[in-house]
Amino acid sequence: MSGRKMYKIVSIPGDGIGPEVVAGALEVLNAVSKKHGFEVAVEEHLFGGASYDVHGSMLTDETLEACKNCDAVLLGAVGGPKWENLPHAEKPEAALLKIRKELGLFANLRPAKVYDALVASSSLRPEVVKGTDFMVFRELTGGIYFGQPRGYDENRGWNTMVYERYEVERIARLAFEFAKKRGNAKVTSIDKANVLEVSQFWRNIVHEVHQDFPEIELVDMYVDNAAMQVVRNPKQFEVIVTSNLFGDILSDISGMITGSLGMLPSASIGSEHALYEPIHGSAPDIAGQNKANPIATIASLAMMFENSFNMPEVAGDIYAAIEGALAAGFRTGDIAAPGEAISSTTEMTAAILARI
Ligand code: NAD
């Protein structure tokens, strides 16, 4: 025994470009573990269509158990045309929902980080987006997407937006703790407390939890204003915390002001488990062609070090290597401007590795 800390990571490459981008991230994992002197044990498991073809199930008990018995899960993407016509309950999307539920992943973290080299590819003006770097905490297992009663008949449709105290407390705490790690970043809690009682409740609880973090600035903002502010002046945000529905919309807007789908990582976090994955899907149109951008998955790995392993210096190294590769002009097809040379998945991965 070396006595060094050993991290157990379950890797589930999945379908389409999943295996290509996860392979790149695992090379980066190997490089940072050598550089920073810690050990990792990576266990690969089947999930999605790849699992269905072998076991007749998108998510086997074996894969689920492995995810429950590791320090963090790294997921590529699942799904594709081959499995599109299966009954709803057997589809990859159902397996994704199941894994998130079984692991109790109640918080979804999505960064809006603009890399200097890609400032020009944002839909917003360079001076507006340059330097943007904030994190959205979206509540993932409660609110209107799950509340009862729900339904519709010929004359009415209805859903229920409901939050329990513990649901708001735990995501608020996670967001404040993250803000603390980021040098007491400002937290903006987004709600619709001027119209919705459930939002007033949300606001009250967030303020209660805030009492344990007096060093952190807390700002309340209505969701309609927040949607405007994200595109007007995104740099005013550092950490956003919000409910399931508002977070669904705001995290997409926030992500996209930074450029391409191939750049966007995410983390889903619970009390005991965590899963890291790119936002994008399995991209069947480019699968198997060494064309996929591996950065979203490599940045998801950086989030793992920041959130699950409390090693911000490793995360910082990975982000700096991504920034360096972009600054040196490496571009996969999704982020290349017309006329720019295009790198393959493996070339982009190598360019990042060379800078670790
Ligand atoms: P998608 O994200 O797979 O692809 C959308 C477009 O973006 C495509 O043109 C694709 O080539 C491009 N793209 C995506 N990721 C890229 C990357 N890393 N590098 C370069 N280009 C990239 O979305 P879709 O086409 O709507 O869905 C395809 C399949 O993926 C479907 O079966 C869908 O159900 C599944 N899906 C899975 C997840 C997941 O696993 N979390 C998420 C979304 C979609």
GROMACS .gro file of C-alpha atoms and ligand atoms in nm:
model
  400
    1MET     CA    1   0.000   0.000   0.000
    2SER     CA    2   0.134   0.339  -0.096
    3GLY     CA    3  -0.079   0.516   0.166
    4ARG     CA    4  -0.188   0.763  -0.100
    5LYS     CA    5  -0.553   0.849  -0.141
    6MET     CA    6  -0.729   0.627  -0.393
    7TYR     CA    7  -1.038   0.752  -0.578
    8LYS     CA    8  -1.281   0.503  -0.721
    9ILE     CA    9  -1.446   0.627  -1.039
   10VAL     CA   10  -1.709   0.451  -1.244
   11SER     CA   11  -1.690   0.535  -1.612
   12ILE     CA   12  -1.997   0.479  -1.829
   13PRO     CA   13  -1.914   0.580  -2.185
   14GLY     CA   14  -2.260   0.494  -2.321
   15ASP     CA   15  -2.348   0.538  -2.689
   16GLY     CA   16  -2.257   0.739  -2.999
   17ILE     CA   17  -1.975   0.984  -2.928
   18GLY     CA   18  -1.989   0.890  -2.556
   19PRO     CA   19  -1.698   0.642  -2.574
   20GLU     CA   20  -1.485   0.885  -2.779
   21VAL     CA   21  -1.519   1.180  -2.542
   22VAL     CA   22  -1.495   0.968  -2.224
   23ALA     CA   23  -1.171   0.813  -2.355
   24GLY     CA   24  -1.026   1.164  -2.382
   25ALA     CA   25  -1.135   1.253  -2.028
   26LEU     CA   26  -0.983   0.934  -1.887
   27GLU     CA   27  -0.647   1.021  -2.046
   28VAL     CA   28  -0.664   1.358  -1.873
   29LEU     CA   29  -0.757   1.184  -1.547
   30ASN     CA   30  -0.451   0.965  -1.578
   31ALA     CA   31  -0.229   1.267  -1.643
   32VAL     CA   32  -0.354   1.473  -1.345
   33SER     CA   33  -0.331   1.176  -1.110
   34LYS     CA   34   0.036   1.135  -1.201
   35LYS     CA   35   0.105   1.506  -1.173
   36HIS     CA   36  -0.071   1.555  -0.840
   37GLY     CA   37   0.027   1.220  -0.688
   38PHE     CA   38  -0.301   1.045  -0.617
   39GLU     CA   39  -0.435   0.711  -0.734
   40VAL     CA   40  -0.750   0.636  -0.926
   41ALA     CA   41  -0.927   0.309  -0.993
   42VAL     CA   42  -1.152   0.336  -1.296
   43GLU     CA   43  -1.420   0.074  -1.345
   44GLU     CA   44  -1.606   0.079  -1.677
   45HIS     CA   45  -1.974  -0.019  -1.699
   46LEU     CA   46  -2.236  -0.047  -1.969
   47PHE     CA   47  -2.531   0.192  -1.980
   48GLY     CA   48  -2.790   0.295  -2.238
   49GLY     CA   49  -2.809   0.131  -2.578
   50ALA     CA   50  -2.471  -0.035  -2.527
   51SER     CA   51  -2.618  -0.213  -2.224
   52TYR     CA   52  -2.949  -0.289  -2.395
   53ASP     CA   53  -2.776  -0.469  -2.681
   54VAL     CA   54  -2.594  -0.699  -2.438
   55HIS     CA   55  -2.837  -0.739  -2.147
   56GLY     CA   56  -3.176  -0.630  -2.285
   57SER     CA   57  -3.183  -0.348  -2.028
   58MET     CA   58  -3.055   0.012  -2.047
   59LEU     CA   59  -2.955   0.009  -1.682
   60THR     CA   60  -2.866  -0.319  -1.511
   61ASP     CA   61  -2.858  -0.367  -1.134
   62GLU     CA   62  -2.487  -0.429  -1.169
   63THR     CA   63  -2.420  -0.086  -1.322
   64LEU     CA   64  -2.646   0.082  -1.068
   65GLU     CA   65  -2.471  -0.091  -0.777
   66ALA     CA   66  -2.132   0.011  -0.914
   67CYS     CA   67  -2.249   0.375  -0.933
   68LYS     CA   68  -2.362   0.355  -0.571
   69ASN     CA   69  -2.029   0.211  -0.458
   70CYS     CA   70  -1.782   0.459  -0.601
   71ASP     CA   71  -1.662   0.812  -0.530
   72ALA     CA   72  -1.797   0.960  -0.853
   73VAL     CA   73  -1.946   0.861  -1.187
   74LEU     CA   74  -1.832   0.994  -1.525
   75LEU     CA   75  -2.095   0.951  -1.796
   76GLY     CA   76  -2.062   1.010  -2.170
   77ALA     CA   77  -2.401   1.012  -2.342
   78VAL     CA   78  -2.676   0.764  -2.416
   79GLY     CA   79  -2.929   0.701  -2.689
   80GLY     CA   80  -2.945   0.701  -3.065
   81PRO     CA   81  -3.171   0.609  -3.358
   82LYS     CA   82  -3.126   0.236  -3.297
   83TRP     CA   83  -3.319   0.251  -2.968
   84GLU     CA   84  -3.561   0.534  -3.051
   85ASN     CA   85  -3.865   0.316  -3.113
   86LEU     CA   86  -3.857   0.118  -2.789
   87PRO     CA   87  -4.150   0.159  -2.549
   88HIS     CA   88  -4.116   0.473  -2.337
   89ALA     CA   89  -4.018   0.290  -2.017
   90GLU     CA   90  -3.735   0.106  -2.194
   91LYS     CA   91  -3.584   0.414  -2.361
   92PRO     CA   92  -3.244   0.561  -2.265
   93GLU     CA   93  -3.414   0.873  -2.124
   94ALA     CA   94  -3.602   0.656  -1.873
   95ALA     CA   95  -3.273   0.497  -1.769
   96LEU     CA   96  -3.116   0.842  -1.721
   97LEU     CA   97  -3.405   0.951  -1.499
   98LYS     CA   98  -3.379   0.627  -1.304
   99ILE     CA   99  -3.007   0.654  -1.239
  100ARG     CA  100  -3.045   1.016  -1.120
  101LYS     CA  101  -3.334   0.918  -0.892
  102GLU     CA  102  -3.163   0.606  -0.753
  103LEU     CA  103  -2.850   0.805  -0.674
  104GLY     CA  104  -3.058   1.081  -0.511
  105LEU     CA  105  -2.905   1.354  -0.729
  106PHE     CA  106  -3.104   1.657  -0.619
  107ALA     CA  107  -2.879   1.933  -0.751
  108ASN     CA  108  -2.773   1.999  -1.108
  109LEU     CA  109  -2.472   2.225  -1.153
  110ARG     CA  110  -2.410   2.393  -1.486
  111PRO     CA  111  -2.136   2.646  -1.539
  112ALA     CA  112  -2.153   2.943  -1.771
  113LYS     CA  113  -1.786   2.997  -1.839
  114VAL     CA  114  -1.663   3.191  -2.138
  115TYR     CA  115  -1.316   3.093  -2.257
  116ASP     CA  116  -1.121   3.397  -2.377
  117ALA     CA  117  -1.028   3.228  -2.705
  118LEU     CA  118  -1.395   3.168  -2.790
  119VAL     CA  119  -1.533   3.508  -2.695
  120ALA     CA  120  -1.610   3.580  -3.060
  121SER     CA  121  -1.827   3.269  -3.102
  122SER     CA  122  -2.085   3.380  -2.843
  123SER     CA  123  -2.416   3.514  -2.967
  124LEU     CA  124  -2.353   3.817  -2.744
  125ARG     CA  125  -2.102   4.097  -2.801
  126PRO     CA  126  -1.745   4.013  -2.688
  127GLU     CA  127  -1.731   4.296  -2.431
  128VAL     CA  128  -2.053   4.166  -2.272
  129VAL     CA  129  -1.943   3.802  -2.233
  130LYS     CA  130  -1.566   3.825  -2.184
  131GLY     CA  131  -1.479   3.714  -1.831
  132THR     CA  132  -1.819   3.552  -1.761
  133ASP     CA  133  -1.778   3.264  -1.516
  134PHE     CA  134  -2.069   3.163  -1.297
  135MET     CA  135  -2.235   2.843  -1.176
  136VAL     CA  136  -2.606   2.763  -1.185
  137PHE     CA  137  -2.744   2.535  -0.911
  138ARG     CA  138  -3.074   2.394  -1.031
  139GLU     CA  139  -3.293   2.190  -0.793
  140LEU     CA  140  -3.349   1.864  -0.979
  141THR     CA  141  -3.584   1.629  -0.796
  142GLY     CA  142  -3.867   1.853  -0.671
  143GLY     CA  143  -4.088   2.143  -0.772
  144ILE     CA  144  -4.344   2.150  -1.048
  145TYR     CA  145  -4.190   1.859  -1.244
  146PHE     CA  146  -4.278   1.617  -0.965
  147GLY     CA  147  -4.556   1.784  -0.760
  148GLN     CA  148  -4.897   1.619  -0.716
  149PRO     CA  149  -5.171   1.652  -0.823
  150ARG     CA  150  -5.099   1.671  -1.192
  151GLY     CA  151  -5.294   1.586  -1.504
  152TYR     CA  152  -5.532   1.712  -1.768
  153ASP     CA  153  -5.878   1.642  -1.902
  154GLU     CA  154  -6.078   1.791  -2.184
  155ASN     CA  155  -6.125   2.125  -2.012
  156ARG     CA  156  -5.834   2.168  -1.769
  157GLY     CA  157  -5.466   2.099  -1.730
  158TRP     CA  158  -5.289   2.125  -1.392
  159ASN     CA  159  -4.956   2.083  -1.218
  160THR     CA  160  -4.843   2.158  -0.866
  161MET     CA  161  -4.536   2.357  -0.771
  162VAL     CA  162  -4.446   2.240  -0.425
  163TYR     CA  163  -4.126   2.246  -0.218
  164GLU     CA  164  -4.057   2.085   0.117
  165ARG     CA  165  -3.834   2.266   0.364
  166TYR     CA  166  -3.558   2.001   0.343
  167GLU     CA  167  -3.548   2.025  -0.036
  168VAL     CA  168  -3.477   2.398  -0.032
  169GLU     CA  169  -3.241   2.375   0.265
  170ARG     CA  170  -3.012   2.117   0.108
  171ILE     CA  171  -2.967   2.288  -0.229
  172ALA     CA  172  -2.925   2.630  -0.067
  173ARG     CA  173  -2.657   2.486   0.162
  174LEU     CA  174  -2.478   2.325  -0.131
  175ALA     CA  175  -2.478   2.654  -0.321
  176PHE     CA  176  -2.348   2.855  -0.022
  177GLU     CA  177  -2.077   2.598   0.045
  178PHE     CA  178  -1.970   2.612  -0.319
  179ALA     CA  179  -1.967   2.993  -0.304
  180LYS     CA  180  -1.747   2.974   0.006
  181LYS     CA  181  -1.498   2.752  -0.180
  182ARG     CA  182  -1.493   3.007  -0.461
  183GLY     CA  183  -1.366   3.276  -0.226
  184ASN     CA  184  -1.703   3.389  -0.089
  185ALA     CA  185  -1.866   3.438  -0.427
  186LYS     CA  186  -2.197   3.621  -0.437
  187VAL     CA  187  -2.509   3.399  -0.442
  188THR     CA  188  -2.816   3.506  -0.639
  189SER     CA  189  -3.135   3.318  -0.548
  190ILE     CA  190  -3.389   3.331  -0.828
  191ASP     CA  191  -3.763   3.298  -0.768
  192LYS     CA  192  -4.101   3.451  -0.845
  193ALA     CA  193  -4.189   3.550  -0.490
  194ASN     CA  194  -4.400   3.845  -0.607
  195VAL     CA  195  -4.657   3.603  -0.753
  196LEU     CA  196  -4.599   3.249  -0.617
  197GLU     CA  197  -4.633   3.149  -0.251
  198VAL     CA  198  -4.402   2.854  -0.311
  199SER     CA  199  -4.139   3.105  -0.421
  200GLN     CA  200  -4.188   3.318  -0.108
  201PHE     CA  201  -4.135   2.997   0.091
  202TRP     CA  202  -3.820   2.924  -0.116
  203ARG     CA  203  -3.690   3.275  -0.045
  204ASN     CA  204  -3.758   3.246   0.331
  205ILE     CA  205  -3.569   2.917   0.358
  206VAL     CA  206  -3.273   3.039   0.148
  207HIS     CA  207  -3.244   3.336   0.388
  208GLU     CA  208  -3.256   3.104   0.688
  209VAL     CA  209  -2.971   2.892   0.549
  210HIS     CA  210  -2.782   3.211   0.464
  211GLN     CA  211  -2.755   3.289   0.836
  212ASP     CA  212  -2.489   3.015   0.854
  213PHE     CA  213  -2.288   3.194   0.583
  214PRO     CA  214  -2.278   3.558   0.695
  215GLU     CA  215  -1.961   3.624   0.493
  216ILE     CA  216  -2.144   3.554   0.166
  217GLU     CA  217  -2.352   3.816  -0.012
  218LEU     CA  218  -2.704   3.697  -0.100
  219VAL     CA  219  -2.916   3.869  -0.364
  220ASP     CA  220  -3.280   3.782  -0.446
  221MET     CA  221  -3.394   3.823  -0.805
  222TYR     CA  222  -3.722   3.756  -0.983
  223VAL     CA  223  -3.690   3.504  -1.262
  224ASP     CA  224  -3.816   3.735  -1.539
  225ASN     CA  225  -3.557   3.995  -1.445
  226ALA     CA  226  -3.288   3.723  -1.416
  227ALA     CA  227  -3.353   3.606  -1.773
  228MET     CA  228  -3.290   3.965  -1.890
  229GLN     CA  229  -2.986   4.015  -1.669
  230VAL     CA  230  -2.813   3.697  -1.790
  231VAL     CA  231  -2.805   3.832  -2.146
  232ARG     CA  232  -2.762   4.200  -2.048
  233ASN     CA  233  -2.473   4.165  -1.805
  234PRO     CA  234  -2.379   3.800  -1.729
  235LYS     CA  235  -2.066   3.907  -1.537
  236GLN     CA  236  -2.280   4.025  -1.242
  237PHE     CA  237  -2.346   3.659  -1.150
  238GLU     CA  238  -2.115   3.429  -0.952
  239VAL     CA  239  -2.342   3.156  -0.814
  240ILE     CA  240  -2.711   3.120  -0.901
  241VAL     CA  241  -2.945   2.894  -0.702
  242THR     CA  242  -3.296   2.826  -0.824
  243SER     CA  243  -3.583   2.579  -0.848
  244ASN     CA  244  -3.628   2.299  -1.102
  245LEU     CA  245  -3.841   2.481  -1.362
  246PHE     CA  246  -3.660   2.817  -1.350
  247GLY     CA  247  -3.323   2.640  -1.347
  248ASP     CA  248  -3.414   2.431  -1.650
  249ILE     CA  249  -3.462   2.745  -1.856
  250LEU     CA  250  -3.194   2.967  -1.702
  251SER     CA  251  -2.919   2.705  -1.722
  252ASP     CA  252  -2.980   2.663  -2.096
  253ILE     CA  253  -2.967   3.038  -2.157
  254SER     CA  254  -2.659   3.074  -1.938
  255GLY     CA  255  -2.481   2.784  -2.104
  256MET     CA  256  -2.547   2.894  -2.457
  257ILE     CA  257  -2.417   3.249  -2.419
  258THR     CA  258  -2.078   3.081  -2.385
  259GLY     CA  259  -2.078   2.914  -2.728
  260SER     CA  260  -2.118   2.550  -2.831
  261LEU     CA  261  -2.293   2.246  -2.685
  262GLY     CA  262  -1.963   2.059  -2.712
  263MET     CA  263  -1.812   2.290  -2.447
  264LEU     CA  264  -2.072   2.250  -2.170
  265PRO     CA  265  -2.012   2.022  -1.870
  266SER     CA  266  -2.245   1.943  -1.582
  267ALA     CA  267  -2.256   1.782  -1.241
  268SER     CA  268  -2.550   1.620  -1.067
  269ILE     CA  269  -2.499   1.596  -0.695
  270GLY     CA  270  -2.675   1.427  -0.403
  271SER     CA  271  -2.595   1.374  -0.036
  272GLU     CA  272  -2.399   1.057  -0.107
  273HIS     CA  273  -2.340   1.032  -0.480
  274ALA     CA  274  -2.237   1.246  -0.773
  275LEU     CA  275  -2.247   1.208  -1.149
  276TYR     CA  276  -2.057   1.419  -1.402
  277GLU     CA  277  -2.153   1.439  -1.768
  278PRO     CA  278  -2.148   1.669  -2.068
  279ILE     CA  279  -2.477   1.843  -2.150
  280HIS     CA  280  -2.480   1.713  -2.505
  281GLY     CA  281  -2.625   1.386  -2.629
  282SER     CA  282  -2.472   1.100  -2.824
  283ALA     CA  283  -2.449   1.301  -3.152
  284PRO     CA  284  -2.521   1.008  -3.386
  285ASP     CA  285  -2.446   1.231  -3.687
  286ILE     CA  286  -2.075   1.242  -3.601
  287ALA     CA  287  -2.034   0.926  -3.389
  288GLY     CA  288  -1.736   0.705  -3.465
  289GLN     CA  289  -1.571   0.969  -3.686
  290ASN     CA  290  -1.323   1.121  -3.438
  291LYS     CA  291  -1.499   1.457  -3.480
  292ALA     CA  292  -1.658   1.512  -3.137
  293ASN     CA  293  -1.542   1.792  -2.910
  294PRO     CA  294  -1.412   1.626  -2.590
  295ILE     CA  295  -1.398   1.952  -2.391
  296ALA     CA  296  -1.745   1.924  -2.229
  297THR     CA  297  -1.651   1.583  -2.088
  298ILE     CA  298  -1.301   1.690  -1.984
  299ALA     CA  299  -1.450   1.995  -1.810
  300SER     CA  300  -1.701   1.761  -1.638
  301LEU     CA  301  -1.397   1.581  -1.498
  302ALA     CA  302  -1.268   1.916  -1.368
  303MET     CA  303  -1.602   1.965  -1.192
  304MET     CA  304  -1.554   1.625  -1.027
  305PHE     CA  305  -1.229   1.743  -0.870
  306GLU     CA  306  -1.384   2.069  -0.758
  307ASN     CA  307  -1.702   1.921  -0.611
  308SER     CA  308  -1.648   1.558  -0.515
  309PHE     CA  309  -1.277   1.549  -0.428
  310ASN     CA  310  -1.227   1.904  -0.303
  311MET     CA  311  -0.916   1.946  -0.518
  312PRO     CA  312  -0.969   2.286  -0.682
  313GLU     CA  313  -0.602   2.294  -0.785
  314VAL     CA  314  -0.655   1.987  -1.006
  315ALA     CA  315  -0.971   2.139  -1.153
  316GLY     CA  316  -0.776   2.461  -1.213
  317ASP     CA  317  -0.504   2.269  -1.400
  318ILE     CA  318  -0.762   2.106  -1.627
  319TYR     CA  319  -0.938   2.436  -1.701
  320ALA     CA  320  -0.602   2.602  -1.771
  321ALA     CA  321  -0.505   2.321  -2.011
  322ILE     CA  322  -0.837   2.359  -2.197
  323GLU     CA  323  -0.785   2.735  -2.212
  324GLY     CA  324  -0.429   2.679  -2.336
  325ALA     CA  325  -0.531   2.442  -2.615
  326LEU     CA  326  -0.798   2.686  -2.730
  327ALA     CA  327  -0.558   2.980  -2.713
  328ALA     CA  328  -0.312   2.781  -2.927
  329GLY     CA  329  -0.583   2.760  -3.193
  330PHE     CA  330  -0.707   2.401  -3.159
  331ARG     CA  331  -1.072   2.382  -3.270
  332THR     CA  332  -1.302   2.085  -3.323
  333GLY     CA  333  -1.562   2.131  -3.597
  334ASP     CA  334  -1.835   2.258  -3.362
  335ILE     CA  335  -1.628   2.557  -3.242
  336ALA     CA  336  -1.426   2.637  -3.555
  337ALA     CA  337  -1.497   2.963  -3.733
  338PRO     CA  338  -1.529   2.942  -4.112
  339GLY     CA  339  -1.185   2.883  -4.263
  340GLU     CA  340  -1.022   2.771  -3.935
  341ALA     CA  341  -0.832   2.441  -3.931
  342ILE     CA  342  -1.029   2.160  -3.767
  343SER     CA  343  -0.884   1.925  -3.507
  344SER     CA  344  -1.010   1.574  -3.441
  345THR     CA  345  -1.124   1.447  -3.101
  346THR     CA  346  -0.789   1.281  -3.042
  347GLU     CA  347  -0.592   1.589  -3.156
  348MET     CA  348  -0.787   1.816  -2.921
  349THR     CA  349  -0.738   1.565  -2.637
  350ALA     CA  350  -0.363   1.550  -2.708
  351ALA     CA  351  -0.342   1.931  -2.714
  352ILE     CA  352  -0.505   1.946  -2.369
  353LEU     CA  353  -0.290   1.662  -2.233
  354ALA     CA  354   0.025   1.838  -2.348
  355ARG     CA  355  -0.070   2.134  -2.128
  356ILE     CA  356  -0.141   1.943  -1.805
  357NAD     P1  357  -2.700   1.592  -2.942
  357NAD     O1  358  -2.651   1.676  -2.828
  357NAD     O2  359  -2.653   1.453  -2.944
  357NAD     O3  360  -2.654   1.662  -3.080
  357NAD     C1  361  -2.702   1.788  -3.123
  357NAD     C2  362  -2.604   1.847  -3.227
  357NAD     O4  363  -2.485   1.891  -3.160
  357NAD     C3  364  -2.558   1.745  -3.331
  357NAD     O5  365  -2.541   1.808  -3.453
  357NAD     C4  366  -2.423   1.698  -3.278
  357NAD     O6  367  -2.334   1.655  -3.379
  357NAD     C5  368  -2.370   1.824  -3.209
  357NAD     N1  369  -2.286   1.787  -3.093
  357NAD     C6  370  -2.328   1.739  -2.973
  357NAD     N2  371  -2.223   1.714  -2.895
  357NAD     C7  372  -2.114   1.746  -2.965
  357NAD     C8  373  -1.975   1.741  -2.937
  357NAD     N3  374  -1.925   1.698  -2.818
  357NAD     N4  375  -1.889   1.780  -3.032
  357NAD     C9  376  -1.934   1.825  -3.152
  357NAD     N5  377  -2.063   1.833  -3.185
  357NAD    C10  378  -2.154   1.793  -3.091
  357NAD     O7  379  -2.857   1.600  -2.940
  357NAD     P2  380  -2.964   1.521  -3.028
  357NAD     O8  381  -2.915   1.510  -3.169
  357NAD     O9  382  -3.092   1.586  -3.002
  357NAD    O10  383  -2.972   1.376  -2.966
  357NAD    C11  384  -2.901   1.263  -3.014
  357NAD    C12  385  -2.923   1.145  -2.921
  357NAD    O11  386  -2.867   1.175  -2.792
  357NAD    C13  387  -3.071   1.113  -2.897
  357NAD    O12  388  -3.085   0.973  -2.894
  357NAD    C14  389  -3.099   1.174  -2.762
  357NAD    O13  390  -3.203   1.107  -2.696
  357NAD    C15  391  -2.969   1.155  -2.692
  357NAD     N6  392  -2.941   1.251  -2.583
  357NAD    C16  393  -2.877   1.203  -2.473
  357NAD    C17  394  -2.843   1.289  -2.370
  357NAD    C18  395  -2.766   1.232  -2.253
  357NAD    O14  396  -2.710   1.125  -2.263
  357NAD     N7  397  -2.758   1.303  -2.142
  357NAD    C19  398  -2.873   1.424  -2.378
  357NAD    C20  399  -2.937   1.472  -2.493
  357NAD    C21  400  -2.970   1.383  -2.595
   0.00000   0.00000   0.00000
